């Protein structure tokens, strides 16, 4: 449908003719084009064009005639029809329909199969014609009979049957009807043809001349292809700002984010949106409806912590901005106190106490009141309409979305949300009743199935899928993804219909030939949709090398490399102004919280030290279903502290250890005590008992193995555990806490730090150590009479039990028989090393005091991996972050 077709449609409409389009999108595009044309003519008012999409056309025609024929059947909406199919599938009592999710998916498949029969093979709507169907098709056949019976008994009519019912009504109706002009039909289905014939005179818009300029480009990869397309659009609009461009992208919805980024980056800056997508996004992905739904769900059941975080962050559930800030501060306070949990019920949330950030009483009252209303009703079954009426009352009572004025897009989302709620309310059409949770479940599905696109801004670039582009015209078209595997687009046959029926009726994807023919029709239609068309494909996809589409090559010739002007050059200059803040705010001398971790952070990245120690910034620990790595680390520390705490319950020396008669029972006792004392009640309550038993067994086994390892040491005595000391480093006062200090056989001190991760003393290496805890202790925390014998990590981890560190004379003081090749012997602790560490640590303290806060990780991206301050330092804006998959030792920094 090219320029000549546009002229033909315009002339038809101006004469008051009726145009029927294949899709709603095409109808909207034609209406917009009609209005644009009148504005261009300088008119200020004109009659509305008569344009209907196929479904609206059939529905309107049926409603007009059914009342005349006293046909009182209710025309089912998609949600109502789906509800009937779900009931029918559920009544099957097969394994596949036991759960709600699979049941709904099967119901959707059955609806599709019914629609295919109505549009392609109506004879199979008779039960006898389906007599020979086997297996899944036979099950569907039985469901269809049940559906027919329900419709007959309930006086209901499926929208798929409507054209079939309408045709005889039209034949009986002798009134004169206007001729129809059809636009945007890639294929006229048998049922459509029958209906148009019954209507009277009709014809399709003439296809128009194929494009004069057709090109086929080969790009190296999909990203380059997309960038070239966006650049091309930008250039076209620079040449002619009034141009209208159509971009065809396969799987446009799935690639939405990728396409958006490419167009924002390459299509050039603009004051108004340059592009829009023809398809919207599911309503459950739009913030306001999603927040409304989550809030309703929270009134009756717990929601996940990340959902609650998100809900609070939207600001929709607060009555005003101040209340919103308090709610967010309350959540932060909970996380700081380690009270995170995977699920939050409303009751659990409001029962939390915070001295510094209490919940706003009016908010609590509103929530409790709404919850009371819901819980009083939730046990009842009532009509969906009654539930639908309750929803706005609840949201209003909660002051939902009342904190600030809504934007235009939010207003539209509210409208769409209300429609979704009404759709759910309409499910009472057959007198069914449901509980609140069933209503919410239906609402969830409806939101997922409802597409939302904010009002069109008539952007010059429209991005659409091949089929959705039916009826659209433009000044130029770019077709992305014209490779052999993607175009013609393949598809699967329908699983609930016999394959021979699908082939005989030429249903979509029944044979490769049908796919080929349909793709050919769409391609020809696109060729006539604009005077200039570009096809492109990417030579390399993620899976393999790709070849050009065999359908496009005969039309556009062999693909050519992208012209130089469409090769994406360097990224455009960022609009943000780079500003490096070199100002420094000195730290007033004195105590800083965080212990040695402050200087460790100063070495890892000065900004990290500044943000954590001076701004009190911290990463959230997401709640886990079980114990987190940090909680498990804390438990291990507690057990070992208890074991080596000395009499009466603990032991102190190697001799004590060797003298244990029942080591397993000894360890088990300490593990039980530690679990009892360390696990907070809220944690213990939400962990299954069996899980805690297994954790207890794991800890007992691990600590027993560690004690076995320690029995191989030379004589030692534990001088102290969980040692607290306060040190001053160049005016900075730090509280330190050491896991353990042993007195070795030569009287020297061995400083020990427990670790469950795979750590190495290389983290102490200068000039920028990754960890300064033990060197700091060695240099500043020893008493005058104490002699340092070594610093070691005690690696208490399954399969890797070991001491790792620097020891003055490991062969004489630590383990008997250590050979020269052992790293503890090979790399002894030296006086020079201690002096170097001391100098480095003093420099770090001076840098911290001076206010050095550069974003300068010592080893990017490794240093940032577990830091969690990326939103503050913004290091990631142009850098990918690796996945975190190891246990964190963050909780094991042993200082206060
Ligand atoms: S994420 Fe990296 S750059 Fe940012 S503060 Fe942490 S360590 Fe520094």
Coordinates of C-alpha atoms in Angstrom, one line a residue, residues 334-809:
X334 CA 15.4 -2.5 59.0
X335 CA 18.1 -3.5 56.6
X336 CA 20.8 -1.8 58.6
X337 CA 19.6 -3.8 61.7
X338 CA 19.9 -7.0 59.7
X339 CA 16.2 -7.6 59.8
X340 CA 15.9 -8.4 56.1
X341 CA 13.6 -11.3 55.2
X342 CA 12.6 -12.9 52.0
X343 CA 8.9 -12.3 52.5
X344 CA 7.1 -9.5 54.3
X345 CA 3.5 -9.7 55.4
X346 CA 1.9 -6.4 56.2
X347 CA 1.5 -7.4 59.8
X348 CA 5.2 -8.3 60.2
X349 CA 6.2 -5.0 58.5
X350 CA 4.1 -2.7 60.7
X351 CA 5.0 -4.6 63.8
X352 CA 8.7 -3.7 63.4
X353 CA 9.9 -0.9 65.7
X354 CA 12.4 1.7 64.8
X355 CA 13.3 4.4 67.4
X356 CA 14.8 6.7 64.8
X357 CA 12.4 6.1 61.9
X358 CA 9.0 5.0 63.1
X359 CA 6.4 4.3 60.5
X360 CA 4.0 7.2 59.9
X361 CA 0.9 6.5 62.0
X362 CA -1.6 7.7 59.4
X363 CA -0.1 5.3 56.9
X364 CA -0.2 2.4 59.3
X365 CA -3.9 3.2 60.1
X366 CA -4.8 3.3 56.5
X367 CA -3.0 0.0 55.7
X368 CA -4.5 -1.8 58.8
X369 CA -8.0 -0.5 58.0
X370 CA -7.7 -1.7 54.3
X371 CA -6.3 -5.1 55.5
X372 CA -9.2 -5.4 57.9
X373 CA -11.7 -4.8 55.1
X374 CA -10.1 -7.3 52.9
X375 CA -9.7 -10.0 55.6
X376 CA -13.3 -9.6 56.6
X377 CA -14.3 -10.3 53.0
X378 CA -11.5 -12.5 51.8
X379 CA -13.0 -15.7 53.2
X380 CA -16.3 -15.1 51.3
X381 CA -17.0 -15.9 47.7
X382 CA -18.7 -13.1 46.0
X383 CA -19.3 -11.8 42.5
X384 CA -16.2 -10.6 40.6
X385 CA -18.2 -7.4 40.1
X386 CA -18.3 -6.8 43.8
X387 CA -14.6 -7.4 44.1
X388 CA -14.0 -5.0 41.2
X389 CA -16.0 -2.4 43.0
X390 CA -14.0 -2.9 46.1
X391 CA -10.6 -2.2 44.4
X392 CA -11.1 1.5 43.7
X393 CA -12.5 2.0 47.3
X394 CA -9.5 0.3 48.8
X395 CA -7.0 2.2 46.7
X396 CA -8.7 5.5 47.4
X397 CA -8.7 4.7 51.2
X398 CA -5.0 4.0 50.9
X399 CA -4.4 7.3 49.2
X400 CA -2.8 5.3 46.4
X401 CA -0.8 7.4 43.9
X402 CA -1.7 10.5 45.9
X403 CA 1.7 11.7 46.8
X404 CA 2.2 13.9 43.7
X405 CA 0.4 15.0 40.6
X406 CA 0.4 12.2 37.9
X407 CA 2.0 12.6 34.5
X408 CA 0.0 12.2 31.3
X409 CA 1.4 8.7 30.8
X410 CA 0.4 7.8 34.4
X411 CA -3.1 9.1 33.8
X412 CA -3.4 6.8 30.8
X413 CA -2.0 3.9 32.8
X414 CA -4.6 4.6 35.5
X415 CA -7.3 4.5 32.8
X416 CA -6.0 1.2 31.4
X417 CA -5.8 -0.2 35.0
X418 CA -9.4 0.7 35.6
X419 CA -10.3 -1.1 32.4
X420 CA -8.4 -4.2 33.5
X421 CA -10.3 -4.2 36.8
X422 CA -13.6 -3.8 35.0
X423 CA -12.6 -6.7 32.7
X424 CA -12.1 -8.9 35.8
X425 CA -15.4 -7.6 37.2
X426 CA -17.2 -8.7 34.0
X427 CA -16.3 -12.3 34.8
X428 CA -19.5 -12.5 36.8
X429 CA -21.4 -12.8 33.4
X430 CA -22.4 -16.4 34.2
X431 CA -23.2 -15.9 37.8
X432 CA -19.8 -17.2 39.0
X433 CA -18.5 -16.2 42.4
X434 CA -14.9 -16.2 43.6
X435 CA -12.7 -15.5 46.5
X436 CA -10.4 -12.4 46.8
X437 CA -7.3 -14.4 46.0
X438 CA -8.9 -15.8 42.9
X439 CA -9.9 -12.3 41.8
X440 CA -6.3 -11.1 42.3
X441 CA -5.0 -14.0 40.4
X442 CA -7.4 -13.1 37.5
X443 CA -6.3 -9.5 37.8
X444 CA -2.7 -10.6 37.6
X445 CA -3.4 -12.5 34.4
X446 CA -5.4 -9.7 32.9
X447 CA -2.6 -7.2 33.5
X448 CA -0.1 -9.6 31.9
X449 CA -2.3 -10.0 28.8
X450 CA -3.2 -6.3 28.4
X451 CA -0.9 -4.2 26.3
X452 CA -0.4 -0.6 27.2
X453 CA 1.1 2.0 24.9
X454 CA 0.9 5.6 25.9
X455 CA -1.0 7.8 23.5
X456 CA 0.9 8.1 20.2
X457 CA 2.9 11.3 19.7
X458 CA 2.9 10.6 16.0
X459 CA 6.7 10.1 16.1
X460 CA 8.3 10.2 12.7
X461 CA 9.9 6.7 13.2
X462 CA 7.5 3.8 13.8
X463 CA 9.0 0.4 14.8
X464 CA 6.8 -2.6 14.1
X465 CA 6.9 -6.3 13.5
X466 CA 6.3 -7.5 9.9
X467 CA 2.7 -8.6 10.5
X468 CA 1.8 -5.6 12.7
X469 CA 2.9 -3.3 9.9
X470 CA 0.0 -4.3 7.7
X471 CA -1.8 -1.1 6.5
X472 CA 1.1 1.2 7.4
X473 CA 2.8 3.4 4.8
X474 CA 5.9 5.6 5.0
X475 CA 8.3 7.6 3.0
X476 CA 10.9 4.9 3.5
X477 CA 11.1 1.5 5.1
X478 CA 14.0 -0.4 6.7
X479 CA 13.5 -4.1 7.2
X480 CA 15.9 -5.6 9.9
X481 CA 16.8 -9.3 10.2
X482 CA 16.3 -10.4 6.6
X483 CA 18.3 -13.6 7.0
X484 CA 17.6 -17.1 5.9
X485 CA 16.6 -18.4 9.3
X486 CA 14.4 -15.5 10.3
X487 CA 12.6 -14.5 7.1
X488 CA 10.3 -16.2 6.2
X489 CA 9.5 -16.6 9.8
X490 CA 8.8 -20.2 10.8
X491 CA 6.4 -21.3 13.4
X492 CA 4.9 -24.4 15.0
X493 CA 1.7 -26.1 14.1
X494 CA -1.1 -26.0 16.6
X495 CA -0.7 -28.8 19.2
X496 CA -4.4 -29.3 19.7
X497 CA -5.5 -29.7 16.1
X498 CA -4.7 -32.7 13.9
X499 CA -1.9 -31.8 11.5
X500 CA -3.9 -33.0 8.4
X501 CA -6.7 -30.6 9.3
X502 CA -4.3 -27.7 9.6
X503 CA -2.7 -28.6 6.3
X504 CA -6.0 -29.0 4.5
X505 CA -7.3 -25.7 5.8
X506 CA -4.0 -23.9 5.2
X507 CA -3.7 -22.8 8.8
X508 CA -0.7 -20.7 9.8
X509 CA 2.6 -22.6 9.9
X510 CA 0.9 -25.9 8.7
X511 CA 3.5 -26.2 6.0
X512 CA 6.8 -24.4 5.2
X513 CA 5.2 -23.5 1.9
X514 CA 2.5 -21.5 3.7
X515 CA 5.1 -19.6 5.7
X516 CA 6.9 -18.9 2.5
X517 CA 3.8 -17.6 0.8
X518 CA 2.7 -15.4 3.7
X519 CA 6.2 -13.9 4.0
X520 CA 6.1 -13.3 0.2
X521 CA 2.8 -11.4 0.6
X522 CA 4.1 -9.3 3.5
X523 CA 7.3 -8.6 1.6
X524 CA 5.4 -7.4 -1.5
X525 CA 3.1 -5.3 0.7
X526 CA 6.1 -3.7 2.3
X527 CA 7.7 -3.1 -1.1
X528 CA 4.6 -1.1 -2.0
X529 CA 4.4 0.7 1.3
X530 CA 7.1 3.3 0.5
X531 CA 9.1 4.5 -2.5
X532 CA 12.4 3.5 -0.8
X533 CA 13.0 0.2 1.1
X534 CA 16.2 -1.2 2.7
X535 CA 16.5 -4.8 3.8
X536 CA 19.4 -5.8 6.0
X537 CA 20.7 -8.8 7.8
X538 CA 23.6 -9.6 10.2
X539 CA 26.2 -12.1 8.9
X540 CA 26.9 -13.4 12.4
X541 CA 24.3 -14.1 15.0
X542 CA 24.9 -15.3 18.5
X543 CA 24.3 -18.9 17.4
X544 CA 26.1 -19.1 14.1
X545 CA 26.9 -17.6 10.7
X546 CA 23.8 -16.4 8.9
X547 CA 22.9 -16.2 5.2
X548 CA 20.7 -13.7 3.5
X549 CA 17.0 -14.5 3.1
X550 CA 16.3 -16.5 0.0
X551 CA 13.1 -14.6 -0.3
X552 CA 14.7 -11.2 -0.4
X553 CA 17.7 -11.9 -2.7
X554 CA 15.6 -12.3 -5.9
X555 CA 13.9 -9.0 -5.1
X556 CA 16.7 -6.9 -3.8
X557 CA 19.8 -8.6 -5.2
X558 CA 22.8 -9.9 -3.3
X559 CA 23.4 -8.0 -0.1
X560 CA 26.1 -5.4 -0.2
X561 CA 28.3 -4.2 2.7
X562 CA 26.9 -1.3 4.6
X563 CA 27.7 2.1 3.0
X564 CA 30.4 4.0 4.9
X565 CA 28.0 6.7 6.0
X566 CA 26.0 4.1 7.9
X567 CA 28.9 2.5 9.7
X568 CA 28.6 3.5 13.3
X569 CA 31.4 5.8 14.3
X570 CA 32.5 6.6 17.7
X571 CA 29.8 7.2 20.2
X572 CA 28.5 10.8 20.1
X573 CA 29.7 13.2 22.8
X574 CA 27.9 12.6 26.0
X575 CA 25.4 15.2 27.0
X576 CA 26.6 15.0 30.6
X577 CA 29.4 17.3 31.6
X578 CA 32.3 15.5 33.1
X579 CA 33.3 17.1 36.4
X580 CA 35.9 15.7 38.6
X581 CA 35.7 16.9 42.2
X582 CA 39.2 17.4 43.5
X583 CA 38.0 19.2 46.6
X584 CA 38.8 17.5 49.9
X585 CA 37.1 17.7 53.2
X586 CA 39.5 16.7 55.9
X587 CA 38.4 14.3 58.6
X588 CA 38.5 15.7 62.1
X589 CA 41.1 13.7 64.0
X590 CA 39.7 11.1 66.4
X591 CA 37.8 7.9 66.3
X592 CA 36.4 6.5 63.1
X593 CA 33.9 3.6 63.1
X594 CA 34.7 0.5 61.1
X595 CA 38.0 -0.5 62.5
X596 CA 40.6 -1.8 60.1
X597 CA 38.1 -1.9 57.3
X598 CA 38.4 1.9 56.9
X599 CA 42.1 1.6 56.0
X600 CA 41.5 -1.5 53.9
X601 CA 38.8 0.5 52.0
X602 CA 41.2 3.4 51.6
X603 CA 43.7 1.1 50.0
X604 CA 41.1 -0.6 47.8
X605 CA 39.4 2.6 46.6
X606 CA 39.6 5.9 48.4
X607 CA 35.9 6.7 47.6
X608 CA 34.8 3.4 49.2
X609 CA 36.5 4.5 52.5
X610 CA 34.9 8.0 52.3
X611 CA 31.5 6.6 51.5
X612 CA 31.4 3.9 54.1
X613 CA 33.2 5.6 57.0
X614 CA 32.1 9.2 56.5
X615 CA 28.7 8.9 54.7
X616 CA 27.7 5.7 56.4
X617 CA 26.8 4.3 52.9
X618 CA 26.4 0.5 52.8
X619 CA 25.3 -2.2 50.5
X620 CA 22.1 -4.1 51.2
X621 CA 22.4 -7.8 52.0
X622 CA 19.5 -9.4 50.2
X623 CA 17.6 -11.8 52.4
X624 CA 17.9 -15.4 51.4
X625 CA 15.7 -18.4 52.0
X626 CA 18.5 -20.0 54.1
X627 CA 21.4 -18.5 56.0
X628 CA 23.5 -16.0 54.0
X629 CA 27.2 -16.5 53.5
X630 CA 27.8 -13.8 56.0
X631 CA 25.5 -15.3 58.7
X632 CA 27.2 -18.7 58.2
X633 CA 30.6 -17.0 58.6
X634 CA 29.5 -15.3 61.8
X635 CA 28.3 -18.7 63.2
X636 CA 31.6 -20.3 62.4
X637 CA 33.4 -17.5 64.2
X638 CA 31.1 -17.9 67.2
X639 CA 31.7 -21.6 67.4
X640 CA 35.5 -21.3 67.2
X641 CA 35.5 -18.5 69.8
X642 CA 33.5 -20.7 72.1
X643 CA 35.8 -23.7 71.5
X644 CA 39.0 -21.8 72.3
X645 CA 37.5 -19.6 75.1
X646 CA 39.1 -21.9 77.8
X647 CA 37.5 -23.6 80.8
X648 CA 34.9 -24.5 81.9
X649 CA 33.4 -25.2 78.4
X650 CA 36.3 -24.5 76.1
X651 CA 39.9 -25.5 75.7
X652 CA 43.1 -23.4 75.5
X653 CA 46.1 -25.6 74.5
X654 CA 47.2 -28.3 72.1
X655 CA 47.3 -30.6 75.1
X656 CA 43.7 -29.8 75.9
X657 CA 42.8 -30.6 72.3
X658 CA 44.6 -33.9 72.3
X659 CA 43.0 -34.8 75.5
X660 CA 39.5 -34.5 74.3
X661 CA 37.8 -37.9 74.7
X662 CA 34.8 -37.3 72.5
X663 CA 35.8 -34.5 70.1
X664 CA 32.6 -34.8 68.0
X665 CA 30.4 -34.4 71.1
X666 CA 32.5 -31.5 72.3
X667 CA 32.2 -29.7 69.0
X668 CA 28.5 -30.5 68.7
X669 CA 27.9 -28.9 72.1
X670 CA 29.6 -25.6 71.1
X671 CA 27.8 -25.6 67.8
X672 CA 24.4 -25.9 69.5
X673 CA 25.3 -23.2 71.9
X674 CA 26.4 -20.9 69.1
X675 CA 23.3 -21.5 67.1
X676 CA 21.2 -20.8 70.2
X677 CA 23.0 -17.6 71.0
X678 CA 23.8 -16.2 67.6
X679 CA 20.8 -16.9 65.5
X680 CA 18.3 -14.1 66.1
X681 CA 14.7 -15.3 66.9
X682 CA 13.3 -13.9 63.7
X683 CA 15.8 -15.9 61.7
X684 CA 15.2 -19.1 63.6
X685 CA 11.5 -18.8 63.3
X686 CA 11.5 -18.6 59.5
X687 CA 14.0 -21.3 58.9
X688 CA 12.7 -24.9 58.7
X689 CA 13.9 -27.0 61.6
X690 CA 15.4 -29.6 59.3
X691 CA 17.4 -26.9 57.6
X692 CA 18.9 -25.8 60.9
X693 CA 19.7 -29.4 61.8
X694 CA 21.6 -29.8 58.6
X695 CA 23.4 -26.5 59.2
X696 CA 24.3 -27.7 62.7
X697 CA 25.7 -31.0 61.3
X698 CA 27.7 -29.1 58.6
X699 CA 29.2 -26.8 61.2
X700 CA 30.0 -29.7 63.5
X701 CA 31.8 -31.6 60.8
X702 CA 33.7 -28.6 59.5
X703 CA 34.9 -27.5 63.0
X704 CA 35.8 -31.1 63.9
X705 CA 37.9 -31.3 60.7
X706 CA 39.6 -28.0 61.6
X707 CA 40.5 -29.2 65.1
X708 CA 41.9 -32.4 63.6
X709 CA 44.1 -30.1 61.5
X710 CA 45.2 -28.1 64.5
X711 CA 46.2 -31.3 66.4
X712 CA 49.1 -31.6 63.8
X713 CA 50.6 -28.3 65.0
X714 CA 53.5 -27.9 67.3
X715 CA 52.8 -27.0 70.9
X716 CA 50.7 -23.8 71.3
X717 CA 48.4 -22.1 73.6
X718 CA 45.5 -19.8 72.7
X719 CA 46.3 -16.4 74.4
X720 CA 43.1 -14.7 73.6
X721 CA 40.1 -14.8 71.3
X722 CA 37.9 -12.0 70.0
X723 CA 40.6 -9.6 71.2
X724 CA 39.7 -6.0 71.3
X725 CA 42.3 -3.2 71.1
X726 CA 42.2 0.4 70.3
X727 CA 45.0 1.9 68.2
X728 CA 46.0 5.3 67.0
X729 CA 47.5 5.7 63.5
X730 CA 48.7 9.2 62.7
X731 CA 45.8 10.8 64.5
X732 CA 43.2 8.3 63.4
X733 CA 41.7 6.2 66.3
X734 CA 40.5 2.7 65.3
X735 CA 38.9 -0.1 67.4
X736 CA 40.2 -3.4 66.3
X737 CA 39.0 -6.9 67.0
X738 CA 41.1 -9.9 66.3
X739 CA 39.7 -13.4 65.9
X740 CA 42.5 -15.1 67.9
X741 CA 46.1 -14.8 69.2
X742 CA 48.2 -17.9 69.9
X743 CA 51.3 -18.2 71.9
X744 CA 53.8 -20.3 70.0
X745 CA 56.4 -22.7 71.4
X746 CA 59.0 -19.9 71.4
X747 CA 56.8 -17.5 73.3
X748 CA 56.0 -15.3 70.2
X749 CA 52.4 -14.4 69.2
X750 CA 50.6 -15.8 66.1
X751 CA 47.8 -13.5 65.0
X752 CA 45.0 -15.5 63.4
X753 CA 42.0 -14.4 61.3
X754 CA 39.4 -17.1 60.4
X755 CA 38.2 -17.1 56.8
X756 CA 35.8 -19.4 55.0
X757 CA 36.8 -18.1 51.5
X758 CA 39.8 -18.8 49.5
X759 CA 42.1 -16.0 50.7
X760 CA 45.8 -15.6 50.3
X761 CA 48.5 -13.5 52.0
X762 CA 49.1 -11.8 48.6
X763 CA 46.3 -9.5 49.6
X764 CA 48.8 -7.8 51.9
X765 CA 51.2 -7.0 49.1
X766 CA 52.3 -3.4 48.7
X767 CA 51.9 -0.8 47.3
X768 CA 48.1 -1.2 47.5
X769 CA 47.2 -4.0 49.8
X770 CA 43.7 -5.5 49.4
X771 CA 43.4 -6.1 53.1
X772 CA 45.3 -4.4 55.9
X773 CA 43.7 -5.9 59.0
X774 CA 46.5 -8.3 60.1
X775 CA 49.4 -6.0 59.1
X776 CA 47.6 -3.2 61.0
X777 CA 47.4 -5.3 64.0
X778 CA 51.0 -6.4 63.7
X779 CA 52.2 -2.9 63.4
X780 CA 50.1 -1.0 65.9
X781 CA 48.2 -3.3 68.3
X782 CA 50.9 -5.4 70.0
X783 CA 51.8 -4.6 73.6
X784 CA 55.4 -3.7 74.3
X785 CA 56.2 -7.1 75.8
X786 CA 54.6 -9.1 72.9
X787 CA 56.8 -10.5 70.2
X788 CA 55.1 -11.1 66.8
X789 CA 55.7 -14.7 65.6
X790 CA 53.4 -14.5 62.5
X791 CA 50.2 -13.5 60.8
X792 CA 48.0 -16.1 59.3
X793 CA 44.6 -16.7 57.8
X794 CA 43.0 -19.8 59.2
X795 CA 41.1 -21.1 56.1
X796 CA 38.2 -23.1 57.6
X797 CA 36.6 -24.4 54.5
X798 CA 35.7 -27.8 53.4
X799 CA 38.4 -29.4 51.3
X800 CA 40.8 -26.5 51.9
X801 CA 41.8 -26.4 55.6
X802 CA 45.0 -24.5 56.0
X803 CA 47.0 -21.7 57.6
X804 CA 48.1 -19.2 55.0
X805 CA 50.3 -16.2 55.8
X806 CA 53.7 -15.1 57.0
X807 CA 55.4 -16.7 60.0
X808 CA 58.8 -15.9 61.3
X809 CA 59.9 -19.5 61.7

